[in-house]
Amino acid sequence: MGINLGDTFPNFEADTTVGKIRFHEWLGSSWGLLCSHPADFTPVCTTELGLMAKLTLEFKKRNVKMIALSVDSVKDHHGWSKDINHYIGESQVQNLPFPIIADEKRELAVQLGMLDPAEKDCQGLPLTARAVFVIGPDKTLKLSILYPATTGRNFNEILRVIDSLQLTACKKVATPVNWKNGEECMVLPSISAEEASILFPKGIRTDDLPSKKGYLRFTPQP
Ligand code: BEZ
């Protein structure tokens, strides 16, 4: 099983560190970031959840609610949260600024295609890979990335891609290689020259290419 871009994200019910949630109701009108983790009390995951906590303001600015998941219990999640807060220098703080889902039966892991067959727990059960799901306010899947357990994510890239998703959701542009918020964008190939001149009053620069097709059109970020 798995989920494709554009699919409605399942409105699952789950036990979390903030109690039982139904995903759509919990998300409300925000964007969502769901990150899965192989297991509690593991080193790479600890660095990732620590950075997620430190980036709370960055995600808030973008109207993104974060939620984590691993296959351990709520009790373990609470114990692990204390370790994570200690690691980031917040030893007085008990809870993380986002919930962690307890997917002990691996129901969500199977439904969302997150299991990593290469990583098993001590009972031989598969652990979750490092999935990244970005869900839009319309509850559809906007982005998915799957990392193996042995490779930690890059949260600069996750913030960058959210900037692109939010920009391209409302403006008729695409973002080029290594784009960062504020940099030049590409005019969508489907936009005619006439429409482009109205939509992008800051101007359009077209690179001349051997094909003369005029498709490489740059515009300042609208
Ligand atoms: C970790 O988070 O460090 C980890 C978890 C499972 C396998 C490898 C690394």
mmCIF file of N, CA, C and O in Angstrom, residues 1 9-10 14 24 60 68 84 100 123 126 137 143 165 197 208-209 215:
data_model
loop_
_atom_site.group_PDB
_atom_site.id
_atom_site.type_symbol
_atom_site.label_atom_id
_atom_site.label_comp_id
_atom_site.label_asym_id
_atom_site.label_seq_id
_atom_site.Cartn_x
_atom_site.Cartn_y
_atom_site.Cartn_z
ATOM 1 N N MET A 1 0.847 -1.199 0.000
ATOM 2 C CA MET A 1 0.000 0.000 0.000
ATOM 3 C C MET A 1 0.879 1.245 0.000
ATOM 4 O O MET A 1 2.052 1.189 0.295
ATOM 5 N N PHE A 9 -5.163 12.550 1.915
ATOM 6 C CA PHE A 9 -4.434 11.852 2.981
ATOM 7 C C PHE A 9 -5.455 11.188 3.899
ATOM 8 O O PHE A 9 -6.487 11.789 4.221
ATOM 9 N N PRO A 10 -5.222 9.943 4.323
ATOM 10 C CA PRO A 10 -6.227 9.267 5.162
ATOM 11 C C PRO A 10 -6.547 10.059 6.441
ATOM 12 O O PRO A 10 -5.638 10.600 7.067
ATOM 13 N N ALA A 14 -5.501 8.050 15.673
ATOM 14 C CA ALA A 14 -4.267 7.495 16.255
ATOM 15 C C ALA A 14 -4.075 7.969 17.682
ATOM 16 O O ALA A 14 -4.510 9.057 18.057
ATOM 17 N N HIS A 24 -7.521 14.770 10.104
ATOM 18 C CA HIS A 24 -8.035 15.965 9.412
ATOM 19 C C HIS A 24 -8.481 17.039 10.415
ATOM 20 O O HIS A 24 -8.236 18.232 10.203
ATOM 21 N N LYS A 60 5.852 27.332 11.960
ATOM 22 C CA LYS A 60 4.693 28.144 12.345
ATOM 23 C C LYS A 60 4.499 29.293 11.352
ATOM 24 O O LYS A 60 3.388 29.584 10.917
ATOM 25 N N ALA A 68 5.063 13.715 14.313
ATOM 26 C CA ALA A 68 6.021 12.628 14.081
ATOM 27 C C ALA A 68 5.318 11.295 14.332
ATOM 28 O O ALA A 68 4.199 11.265 14.860
ATOM 29 N N ILE A 84 15.216 14.003 24.095
ATOM 30 C CA ILE A 84 15.374 14.918 22.950
ATOM 31 C C ILE A 84 15.493 16.354 23.450
ATOM 32 O O ILE A 84 16.369 17.109 23.013
ATOM 33 N N ILE A 100 3.675 13.020 18.831
ATOM 34 C CA ILE A 100 4.269 11.822 18.196
ATOM 35 C C ILE A 100 3.198 10.730 18.208
ATOM 36 O O ILE A 100 2.618 10.415 19.259
ATOM 37 N N GLN A 123 12.416 -8.190 17.654
ATOM 38 C CA GLN A 123 11.513 -9.337 17.423
ATOM 39 C C GLN A 123 11.430 -9.687 15.937
ATOM 40 O O GLN A 123 10.597 -10.497 15.526
ATOM 41 N N PRO A 126 9.493 -5.352 10.953
ATOM 42 C CA PRO A 126 10.094 -4.234 10.225
ATOM 43 C C PRO A 126 9.824 -2.893 10.897
ATOM 44 O O PRO A 126 8.777 -2.689 11.501
ATOM 45 N N PRO A 137 -3.719 22.248 2.964
ATOM 46 C CA PRO A 137 -4.938 22.542 3.738
ATOM 47 C C PRO A 137 -6.171 21.851 3.138
ATOM 48 O O PRO A 137 -7.170 21.679 3.830
ATOM 49 N N LEU A 143 3.621 16.359 -1.268
ATOM 50 C CA LEU A 143 5.010 15.919 -1.430
ATOM 51 C C LEU A 143 5.252 14.675 -0.596
ATOM 52 O O LEU A 143 4.734 14.571 0.524
ATOM 53 N N LEU A 165 6.171 24.757 -2.586
ATOM 54 C CA LEU A 165 4.794 24.234 -2.671
ATOM 55 C C LEU A 165 3.772 25.339 -2.406
ATOM 56 O O LEU A 165 2.750 25.440 -3.089
ATOM 57 N N SER A 197 2.714 38.296 -19.777
ATOM 58 C CA SER A 197 3.046 39.714 -19.619
ATOM 59 C C SER A 197 2.074 40.400 -18.653
ATOM 60 O O SER A 197 2.431 41.360 -17.972
ATOM 61 N N ASP A 208 17.784 32.456 -24.820
ATOM 62 C CA ASP A 208 17.790 31.994 -26.205
ATOM 63 C C ASP A 208 18.459 30.614 -26.250
ATOM 64 O O ASP A 208 19.560 30.438 -25.747
ATOM 65 N N LEU A 209 17.784 29.638 -26.845
ATOM 66 C CA LEU A 209 18.313 28.276 -26.918
ATOM 67 C C LEU A 209 18.350 27.832 -28.380
ATOM 68 O O LEU A 209 17.618 28.396 -29.220
ATOM 69 N N TYR A 215 11.172 28.477 -24.242
ATOM 70 C CA TYR A 215 10.495 27.940 -23.046
ATOM 71 C C TYR A 215 11.220 28.245 -21.744
ATOM 72 O O TYR A 215 10.685 28.013 -20.667
#
